[in-house]
Coordinates of C-alpha atoms in Angstrom, one line a residue:
M15 CA 198.6 167.1 92.7
S16 CA 199.6 170.8 93.0
R17 CA 202.9 171.6 94.5
R18 CA 201.4 173.6 97.2
T19 CA 199.4 170.6 98.4
F20 CA 202.3 168.2 98.4
L21 CA 205.6 169.8 98.3
S22 CA 205.2 172.6 100.8
L23 CA 206.6 171.5 104.2
S24 CA 204.2 173.9 105.7
T25 CA 201.6 171.3 104.8
A26 CA 203.6 168.2 104.6
V27 CA 202.1 164.8 105.6
V28 CA 203.9 163.6 109.0
A29 CA 201.9 160.5 110.0
G30 CA 199.5 158.1 108.6
A31 CA 196.2 158.2 110.7
A32 CA 197.5 161.2 112.6
A33 CA 198.0 163.4 109.8
T34 CA 195.6 162.2 107.3
S35 CA 192.6 161.6 109.6
L36 CA 193.3 164.1 112.3
T37 CA 194.8 167.2 110.9
G38 CA 193.8 170.4 113.1
C39 CA 191.4 168.3 115.4
G40 CA 190.4 170.2 118.6
S41 CA 191.4 168.9 122.0
G42 CA 187.8 167.2 122.2
A43 CA 189.2 164.2 120.4
K44 CA 189.2 161.1 122.4
K45 CA 192.3 160.9 124.6
T46 CA 192.1 157.0 124.2
G47 CA 192.7 157.3 120.5
E48 CA 196.6 156.6 120.7
A49 CA 196.2 153.2 121.6
A50 CA 192.9 152.4 120.0
S51 CA 194.0 153.3 116.6
A52 CA 197.1 151.2 117.0
K53 CA 195.0 148.1 117.7
V54 CA 192.6 147.9 114.8
K55 CA 192.4 145.1 112.8
L56 CA 193.1 146.3 109.1
P57 CA 191.7 144.8 105.9
S58 CA 193.2 141.7 104.6
Y59 CA 195.5 142.3 101.3
V60 CA 194.3 140.9 98.6
P61 CA 196.1 142.1 95.2
F62 CA 194.4 142.2 91.9
S63 CA 195.5 139.4 89.7
K64 CA 193.5 139.4 86.7
V65 CA 195.8 141.8 85.0
K66 CA 199.5 141.2 84.9
P67 CA 202.0 144.0 84.8
D68 CA 205.2 144.0 82.8
L69 CA 207.3 145.3 85.6
P70 CA 206.3 143.5 88.9
P71 CA 205.6 145.4 92.0
N72 CA 207.0 144.6 95.5
A73 CA 205.8 145.0 99.1
K74 CA 208.7 147.7 99.7
G75 CA 206.7 150.2 97.5
L76 CA 207.8 149.5 93.9
S77 CA 205.3 150.3 91.5
A78 CA 203.8 147.9 89.1
G79 CA 204.7 148.9 85.3
F80 CA 202.9 148.6 82.2
L81 CA 204.6 149.2 78.9
S82 CA 201.8 149.1 76.8
Y83 CA 198.0 149.1 76.8
P84 CA 196.1 145.8 77.1
K85 CA 194.5 144.6 74.0
E86 CA 191.6 143.0 76.2
L87 CA 190.1 144.4 79.3
V88 CA 188.6 142.7 82.2
R89 CA 185.7 143.3 84.4
S90 CA 186.4 143.8 88.1
V91 CA 182.8 144.6 88.9
P92 CA 180.2 142.1 87.9
K93 CA 177.0 143.7 89.2
T94 CA 175.9 147.5 89.3
P95 CA 176.6 148.5 92.7
G96 CA 173.8 151.4 93.1
D97 CA 170.3 151.2 94.2
G98 CA 169.1 154.0 91.9
S99 CA 169.1 156.7 94.6
K100 CA 170.8 160.0 94.6
I101 CA 174.1 160.1 96.4
T102 CA 176.1 163.2 96.9
M103 CA 180.0 163.3 96.9
L104 CA 182.3 166.2 98.2
T105 CA 185.8 165.9 96.6
E106 CA 188.5 168.0 94.9
I107 CA 189.6 168.1 91.2
W108 CA 193.0 169.2 89.9
T109 CA 192.3 170.2 86.5
Q110 CA 189.4 172.1 84.9
P111 CA 185.7 171.4 86.2
P112 CA 183.9 169.1 83.8
A113 CA 180.6 170.3 82.1
P114 CA 177.8 170.3 84.6
A115 CA 175.7 167.0 85.0
G116 CA 172.9 168.1 83.1
S117 CA 174.6 168.7 80.0
N118 CA 177.3 166.1 80.3
A119 CA 176.6 162.9 78.4
H120 CA 179.5 161.0 80.3
W121 CA 178.2 161.9 83.6
K122 CA 175.0 160.4 82.8
K123 CA 176.8 157.1 81.6
V124 CA 178.5 157.1 85.0
N125 CA 175.3 157.3 86.8
K126 CA 174.0 154.3 84.8
E127 CA 177.3 152.5 85.6
L128 CA 177.2 153.2 89.0
G129 CA 173.3 152.7 89.5
V130 CA 172.8 156.2 91.2
D131 CA 172.2 159.7 90.5
L132 CA 175.7 161.2 91.4
E133 CA 175.7 164.8 92.5
A134 CA 179.3 165.8 92.8
I135 CA 180.5 168.9 95.0
L136 CA 183.8 169.6 93.3
G137 CA 186.2 171.8 95.1
T138 CA 189.5 173.0 94.1
D139 CA 193.1 173.6 95.2
P140 CA 193.3 176.2 96.7
G141 CA 189.9 176.5 98.2
Y142 CA 189.0 173.0 99.3
E143 CA 189.3 173.9 102.9
E144 CA 186.5 176.5 102.6
K145 CA 184.5 174.5 100.5
F146 CA 184.6 171.6 103.0
S147 CA 183.8 173.9 105.8
A148 CA 180.9 175.5 104.1
V149 CA 179.4 172.2 103.1
I150 CA 179.7 170.9 106.8
A151 CA 178.3 174.2 108.1
G152 CA 175.2 173.7 106.0
G153 CA 174.3 170.7 108.2
D154 CA 173.1 168.4 105.2
L155 CA 176.5 166.0 105.2
P156 CA 177.3 164.3 101.6
D157 CA 176.9 160.7 101.5
L158 CA 180.7 160.5 100.3
M159 CA 183.1 162.8 101.6
W160 CA 187.0 163.2 100.8
I161 CA 189.0 164.2 103.8
P162 CA 192.7 165.2 102.8
P163 CA 195.7 165.0 105.1
N164 CA 197.0 168.5 104.8
Q165 CA 194.6 171.3 104.2
G166 CA 194.1 172.5 107.8
I167 CA 190.8 171.3 108.1
Q168 CA 189.5 171.1 112.0
H169 CA 187.7 168.8 114.3
I170 CA 187.8 166.0 111.8
A171 CA 187.6 163.4 114.5
E172 CA 184.6 164.8 116.1
L173 CA 183.0 165.1 112.8
L174 CA 183.5 161.3 112.1
E175 CA 182.4 160.2 115.3
A176 CA 178.9 162.5 115.2
K177 CA 178.0 162.1 111.6
C178 CA 179.9 159.3 109.7
A179 CA 179.8 155.7 109.4
D180 CA 182.1 153.2 111.2
I181 CA 182.8 150.8 108.3
T182 CA 185.3 148.5 110.3
E183 CA 182.7 145.7 110.5
Y184 CA 182.4 145.9 106.8
V185 CA 186.0 145.9 105.7
S186 CA 188.1 144.9 108.5
G187 CA 190.1 141.5 108.0
D188 CA 188.4 139.2 105.4
A189 CA 185.2 141.2 105.4
V190 CA 187.0 143.5 102.8
K191 CA 186.9 140.8 100.5
D192 CA 183.3 141.8 99.7
Y193 CA 184.7 144.7 98.0
P194 CA 187.6 143.1 95.9
N195 CA 188.8 146.6 94.5
L196 CA 189.2 147.9 98.0
A197 CA 190.8 144.5 99.1
A198 CA 193.8 145.5 96.7
M199 CA 194.8 148.3 98.9
T200 CA 197.8 147.5 101.2
P201 CA 197.4 147.8 105.0
A202 CA 199.7 151.1 104.7
H203 CA 196.9 152.6 102.6
W204 CA 194.1 151.6 105.2
K205 CA 196.0 153.0 108.1
T206 CA 195.6 156.6 106.9
A207 CA 191.7 156.0 107.5
V208 CA 191.9 155.0 111.0
V209 CA 190.8 156.9 113.9
N210 CA 190.2 155.9 117.5
G211 CA 190.3 152.4 116.6
K212 CA 187.9 152.6 113.8
I213 CA 188.0 152.5 110.0
W214 CA 186.0 155.3 108.3
G215 CA 186.6 155.4 104.6
A216 CA 188.3 154.2 101.6
P217 CA 191.8 155.4 101.1
S218 CA 193.1 157.4 98.1
P219 CA 196.1 155.6 97.0
Y220 CA 199.4 158.0 95.7
P221 CA 202.6 156.8 94.9
A222 CA 205.0 155.4 97.6
F223 CA 208.0 157.3 97.1
G224 CA 208.8 160.8 98.1
Q225 CA 210.0 163.9 97.1
V226 CA 213.1 164.3 94.5
Y227 CA 214.9 166.8 92.3
G228 CA 214.1 166.3 88.6
G229 CA 216.2 168.0 86.1
N230 CA 216.3 169.2 82.3
P231 CA 218.8 167.0 80.8
K232 CA 219.9 169.8 78.3
V233 CA 220.8 172.0 81.2
W234 CA 222.8 169.4 83.2
E235 CA 224.6 167.9 80.0
K236 CA 227.4 170.5 80.6
A237 CA 227.8 169.0 84.1
D238 CA 227.9 165.3 82.9
G239 CA 224.1 164.9 84.3
L240 CA 222.4 165.9 87.7
S241 CA 223.7 162.8 89.6
A242 CA 226.2 163.4 92.1
S243 CA 228.1 161.7 94.8
S244 CA 228.3 164.1 97.5
P245 CA 227.1 167.7 98.3
E246 CA 230.6 169.1 97.1
E247 CA 230.1 167.6 93.6
F248 CA 226.2 168.6 93.9
L249 CA 227.5 172.2 94.5
A250 CA 230.1 172.3 91.8
K251 CA 227.7 170.9 89.4
C252 CA 225.1 173.7 90.3
K253 CA 227.7 176.2 89.8
E254 CA 228.8 174.9 86.5
V255 CA 225.2 174.9 85.0
T256 CA 224.4 178.4 86.6
G257 CA 225.1 181.2 84.2
G258 CA 223.7 183.8 81.6
K259 CA 220.0 183.1 81.7
T260 CA 219.9 179.7 83.5
W261 CA 220.0 178.9 87.3
A262 CA 220.4 175.5 88.7
L263 CA 217.6 175.3 91.1
E264 CA 214.1 176.6 91.8
P265 CA 213.9 178.9 94.7
I266 CA 211.6 176.9 97.0
Y267 CA 214.0 176.8 99.8
V268 CA 212.0 174.5 102.1
N269 CA 211.8 171.9 99.4
A270 CA 215.4 172.1 98.7
A271 CA 216.1 171.5 102.4
S272 CA 213.9 168.6 102.5
V273 CA 215.5 166.8 99.7
M274 CA 218.7 167.7 100.8
S275 CA 218.0 166.2 104.3
Q276 CA 217.5 163.0 102.6
C277 CA 221.0 163.0 101.7
F278 CA 222.2 164.0 105.0
G279 CA 220.4 161.2 106.5
A280 CA 217.5 162.8 108.4
P281 CA 214.7 160.8 109.5
N282 CA 211.6 160.4 107.7
K283 CA 209.4 163.1 109.8
W284 CA 210.5 161.2 113.0
R285 CA 213.2 159.3 114.3
Q286 CA 212.6 156.3 116.6
N287 CA 215.4 156.3 119.3
K288 CA 216.9 153.1 121.2
D289 CA 214.6 153.6 124.2
G290 CA 211.6 154.2 122.0
S291 CA 211.5 157.9 122.3
L292 CA 210.8 160.0 119.2
T293 CA 212.6 163.1 117.8
W294 CA 211.4 165.4 115.2
F295 CA 213.4 165.3 111.8
Q296 CA 213.7 169.2 111.7
E297 CA 215.5 169.4 115.3
T298 CA 218.0 166.7 114.1
D299 CA 221.8 167.5 113.5
E300 CA 221.2 166.2 110.0
Y301 CA 218.6 168.3 109.1
T302 CA 220.4 171.5 110.4
E303 CA 223.3 170.3 108.3
A304 CA 221.2 170.0 105.3
L305 CA 219.8 173.5 105.9
N306 CA 223.2 174.8 106.2
F307 CA 224.1 173.1 102.8
V308 CA 221.0 175.0 101.3
L309 CA 222.3 178.3 102.6
K310 CA 225.6 177.4 100.9
L311 CA 223.8 176.8 97.5
K312 CA 222.0 180.1 98.2
K313 CA 225.1 182.0 98.7
A314 CA 226.5 180.5 95.6
G315 CA 223.8 182.1 93.6
V316 CA 222.5 178.9 92.3
F317 CA 218.9 179.3 92.9
Y318 CA 216.8 181.2 90.4
P319 CA 216.0 184.8 91.6
G320 CA 212.5 185.9 92.7
N321 CA 209.7 183.7 93.4
P322 CA 208.0 182.4 90.3
K323 CA 204.6 180.5 90.7
M324 CA 204.7 176.8 90.7
A325 CA 203.6 176.2 87.2
D326 CA 205.8 179.0 86.2
A327 CA 208.8 177.2 87.6
Y328 CA 208.0 174.1 85.5
T329 CA 207.9 176.2 82.5
K330 CA 211.1 177.9 83.4
M331 CA 212.7 174.4 83.7
A332 CA 211.5 173.4 80.4
Q333 CA 212.6 176.4 78.7
G334 CA 216.0 176.0 80.4
A335 CA 216.0 178.9 82.6
I336 CA 215.8 176.5 85.8
G337 CA 217.9 173.4 85.8
A338 CA 216.0 171.3 88.2
C339 CA 212.6 171.5 90.5
V340 CA 211.5 169.7 93.2
F341 CA 208.7 167.1 92.3
A342 CA 206.3 165.3 94.8
N343 CA 207.7 161.7 93.6
P344 CA 209.9 160.4 90.6
F345 CA 206.7 159.7 88.6
N346 CA 205.7 163.5 88.7
A347 CA 209.0 164.3 87.9
R348 CA 209.3 162.6 84.5
K349 CA 205.3 163.3 83.7
D350 CA 205.1 166.9 84.6
S351 CA 208.4 167.8 82.6
R352 CA 206.8 165.8 79.6
V353 CA 203.6 168.0 80.0
Q354 CA 206.0 171.1 79.4
D355 CA 208.1 169.7 76.9
P356 CA 207.0 166.2 75.4
G357 CA 210.8 166.0 74.4
Q358 CA 212.1 166.2 77.7
A359 CA 212.9 163.1 79.8
A360 CA 213.6 164.7 82.9
E361 CA 216.6 163.4 85.1
I362 CA 215.8 162.1 88.7
L363 CA 218.4 162.9 91.3
I364 CA 219.0 160.0 93.6
P365 CA 219.8 160.8 97.0
F366 CA 223.7 161.0 97.6
G367 CA 225.4 160.2 100.7
V368 CA 227.6 162.5 102.9
G369 CA 230.8 161.5 104.6
G370 CA 230.5 158.0 103.8
N371 CA 227.1 157.6 105.2
K372 CA 224.1 156.0 103.2
P373 CA 221.2 158.8 102.4
K374 CA 217.8 158.3 103.5
H375 CA 215.1 158.5 100.9
H376 CA 211.7 159.4 102.5
Y377 CA 208.9 157.4 101.6
H378 CA 205.6 159.3 101.0
L379 CA 202.4 158.4 103.1
G380 CA 201.2 156.6 100.2
T381 CA 197.7 157.9 100.1
I382 CA 196.1 161.3 99.7
G383 CA 193.5 161.0 102.2
Y384 CA 190.4 158.9 102.3
T385 CA 186.6 159.2 101.7
A386 CA 184.3 159.0 104.6
V387 CA 180.9 157.6 104.2
K388 CA 177.8 159.3 105.9
K389 CA 176.0 157.5 109.0
G390 CA 173.1 155.2 107.5
D391 CA 171.8 151.9 107.8
E392 CA 173.9 148.9 106.8
K393 CA 172.0 148.6 103.3
R394 CA 173.0 152.2 102.8
V395 CA 176.6 151.9 103.8
R396 CA 177.1 148.8 101.8
M397 CA 175.8 150.3 98.7
L398 CA 178.1 153.4 99.0
L399 CA 181.0 151.2 99.8
G400 CA 180.0 149.1 96.6
V401 CA 180.3 152.6 94.7
L402 CA 183.5 153.2 96.1
N403 CA 184.7 149.8 95.3
Y404 CA 183.8 150.3 91.6
L405 CA 185.6 153.9 91.7
A406 CA 189.0 151.7 92.8
A407 CA 188.9 149.8 89.7
P408 CA 192.6 149.1 88.5
F409 CA 194.3 149.5 85.5
G410 CA 193.5 147.1 82.9
T411 CA 189.8 146.9 83.7
T412 CA 186.7 148.3 81.7
E413 CA 185.6 150.2 84.7
R414 CA 188.9 151.9 84.7
E415 CA 189.1 152.8 81.3
F416 CA 185.6 154.1 81.4
L417 CA 185.9 156.4 84.3
E418 CA 189.2 157.7 82.8
F419 CA 188.5 158.0 79.2
G420 CA 184.6 157.6 78.7
T421 CA 183.3 156.1 75.5
E422 CA 185.2 155.2 72.6
G423 CA 184.4 157.0 69.5
T424 CA 183.1 160.1 71.2
D425 CA 185.0 160.7 74.4
F426 CA 188.4 159.0 73.3
T427 CA 190.3 157.1 70.4
Y428 CA 193.2 154.8 70.5
D429 CA 196.4 156.1 69.3
K430 CA 198.5 154.2 66.8
N431 CA 200.2 152.5 69.9
G432 CA 196.9 151.5 71.3
F433 CA 196.7 154.2 73.9
P434 CA 193.7 156.0 74.7
E435 CA 193.5 159.7 73.8
R436 CA 190.9 162.1 74.8
S437 CA 189.0 164.0 72.3
K438 CA 187.7 167.6 73.0
Q439 CA 184.4 166.1 74.1
G440 CA 186.5 163.9 76.7
K441 CA 188.5 166.6 77.8
Q442 CA 185.3 168.8 78.7
Q443 CA 183.1 165.9 79.9
V444 CA 185.5 163.4 81.4
E445 CA 188.7 164.9 82.3
G446 CA 187.4 166.9 85.3
L447 CA 184.9 164.4 86.5
F448 CA 187.6 161.6 86.5
S449 CA 189.7 164.1 88.6
G450 CA 187.3 164.2 91.3
L451 CA 186.3 160.6 91.4
T452 CA 190.0 159.4 91.5
T453 CA 190.7 161.6 94.3
A454 CA 187.8 160.1 96.4
T455 CA 189.5 156.8 95.8
T456 CA 191.2 154.7 93.2
S457 CA 193.5 151.8 92.6
P458 CA 197.0 151.5 94.1
F459 CA 199.3 153.6 91.9
A460 CA 200.9 152.0 89.1
L461 CA 203.4 153.0 86.1
V462 CA 201.4 153.1 83.1
A463 CA 202.7 154.3 79.6
S464 CA 199.6 155.9 78.7
T465 CA 200.0 158.4 81.4
F466 CA 203.1 159.9 80.1
P467 CA 203.0 162.5 77.3
G468 CA 205.3 162.5 74.1
T469 CA 206.5 159.4 72.3
E470 CA 208.8 157.5 74.7
R471 CA 206.3 156.2 77.1
A472 CA 207.3 152.7 77.6
Q473 CA 210.8 154.1 78.1
D474 CA 209.4 156.7 80.8
V475 CA 208.0 153.5 82.8
K476 CA 211.2 152.0 82.7
D477 CA 213.2 154.9 83.4
V478 CA 211.1 155.8 86.6
Y479 CA 210.9 152.2 87.5
A480 CA 214.7 152.3 87.7
A481 CA 214.6 155.3 89.5
E482 CA 212.2 153.5 92.3
Q483 CA 214.5 150.4 92.4
K484 CA 217.5 152.7 93.6
L485 CA 215.4 154.7 95.9
I486 CA 214.1 151.5 97.6
E487 CA 217.8 150.8 98.7
T488 CA 217.8 153.6 101.1
A489 CA 214.2 154.4 101.5
I490 CA 212.9 154.6 105.0
Q491 CA 209.3 154.7 106.4
N492 CA 207.9 157.4 108.7
P493 CA 207.8 155.3 112.0
V494 CA 204.5 157.0 113.3
V495 CA 202.3 156.2 110.2
G496 CA 199.0 154.8 111.3
H497 CA 199.6 156.3 115.0
Y498 CA 197.5 158.9 116.7
S499 CA 198.6 162.1 118.5
D500 CA 196.0 164.4 120.1
A501 CA 198.7 167.1 120.3
Y502 CA 199.8 166.7 116.7
T503 CA 196.2 167.8 115.5
Q504 CA 196.3 170.8 117.8
H505 CA 199.9 172.0 117.0
Y506 CA 201.4 170.9 113.8
G507 CA 199.8 173.4 111.7
R508 CA 201.2 176.5 113.4
M509 CA 204.6 174.6 114.1
S510 CA 205.4 173.8 110.5
T511 CA 204.1 177.2 109.4
E512 CA 206.5 178.8 111.6
A513 CA 209.4 176.6 110.6
T514 CA 208.9 177.0 106.8
D515 CA 209.1 180.7 107.7
L516 CA 212.3 180.5 109.6
V517 CA 213.7 178.4 106.8
N518 CA 213.1 181.2 104.3
D519 CA 214.2 183.6 106.6
I520 CA 217.5 181.9 107.2
V521 CA 218.2 181.0 103.3
S522 CA 217.2 184.4 102.4
G523 CA 219.8 186.0 104.8
R524 CA 217.2 187.8 107.1
K525 CA 218.0 185.6 109.8
K526 CA 220.9 183.4 111.0
L527 CA 221.3 179.7 111.2
S528 CA 222.2 179.8 114.8
E529 CA 218.4 180.5 115.3
W530 CA 217.5 177.1 114.1
K531 CA 218.3 175.1 117.1
P532 CA 216.5 177.6 119.6
F533 CA 213.6 177.6 117.7
W534 CA 213.0 173.9 118.3
A535 CA 214.0 174.0 121.6
E536 CA 211.2 176.5 122.4
W537 CA 208.7 174.3 120.3
K538 CA 209.3 171.4 122.7
N539 CA 207.6 173.4 125.3
K540 CA 204.8 174.4 122.9
G541 CA 203.8 170.9 122.0
L542 CA 206.6 169.0 120.2
E543 CA 207.3 167.0 123.1
Q544 CA 203.7 166.4 123.9
M545 CA 203.3 164.8 120.2
A546 CA 206.4 162.7 120.5
R547 CA 205.5 161.1 123.7
E548 CA 201.9 160.4 122.6
F549 CA 203.2 158.8 119.3
Q550 CA 205.5 156.7 121.4
K551 CA 202.7 155.6 123.6
S552 CA 200.6 154.5 120.4
I553 CA 203.5 152.6 119.1
E554 CA 204.2 150.9 122.3
S555 CA 200.6 149.8 122.8
A556 CA 200.3 148.5 119.2

């Protein structure tokens, strides 16, 4: 995932069904949505049991870990799901586009495996919002349509009600067992696809953990590592490693404030108070203290000067010009660092406490959206759900290997450790298509050795797994995940953009920290207080 999509606070996910399903919806959304969405019966959770991980997952979000590649794969979809018809899919890719369907041998094999003629409309980041709007404006809705949580798309609720299939009866409760790979998704995943008391699509799972600092160990070696036990120690270490052509931190201040707010004990987007009321995390004293600490970091000169592009920041970290960057989660911190430098095993900063208080790591929503299904008769809808069930095949299955790597001998070969590696043809034909298909839906996230570049793949799995275990000790959920607020859909985009701009202005010295609290007092009357009341009502009616 690009850092624009998953790291910038201006587009940060703040709620489950609210953020994922209804970002930016107009006031025409059903006013009864708060209560209805809270009462829907979610699909039963039936974990996939045919492949046993080396490191077990748990219900708190700990990822399954696979230290090696299975010698024998299992089949998870016994029958071809398609009926030979043409289906269209609107989705997003996060890499180079694949070769077109007409000249892509792998795409033709995917069609055969799925039993359909797949036309994929592949959007990019940035640009998916425009692609989405253009497709919808054309009037011919795709059969399958990925709906992201945070790209400012308007009027999603109305679109779902008018044009998409309510799949609740097909997946609610034990009905989901007709689609075993979809049944392996947790209730937390499914919450993100609920709007107005109905389930609208298959979730797109993502790691459960949130933002962390990942650091170049060579830079932090002189400070005895990136880890710290207090803000004072972290600041001292940042000063120690800054000098010459090296700066401790990347200069995306809103991400620094987000990570530091975990250390200062700020809530995960919303705090649920004893009386049931809700407080937005940025209006808390804890976040203000974190922002003040980021201001101290800025004054100490430990942020890289200027505003390098996100990919450049990773490159500069690999080169040693930047000591640490904010990553979407611990997995990305290690993986993305390996991409830049296969020999770099990025350190992961575990949030430290302040003044004897425990930190609060913020869980991520756990999905990147969901794929809705176009309205149709039951036979058509069930066929499309069967296709999505195939796409959700988990690690260790023949379907997952085929989707991710293609055909052995032409698209990939196994290396000396038994890990699949794409050939030149695989990169041209498989990689981009898999990116789009896995955005639409995929299996619950797992730490898999073969996803890490370099030679220390099994150790990377162990290290990230260990970091997750530490994060779990203080991790907290967003209390409004799976709940609906009409006001949120109307006001959040503008509110978060203005907040991000103010963070940048304060840290850069253009405005004063004393302007932060009045900003939120003003926003209470512009929609924030209404959001809190509506989320509270939804929670109380659950």
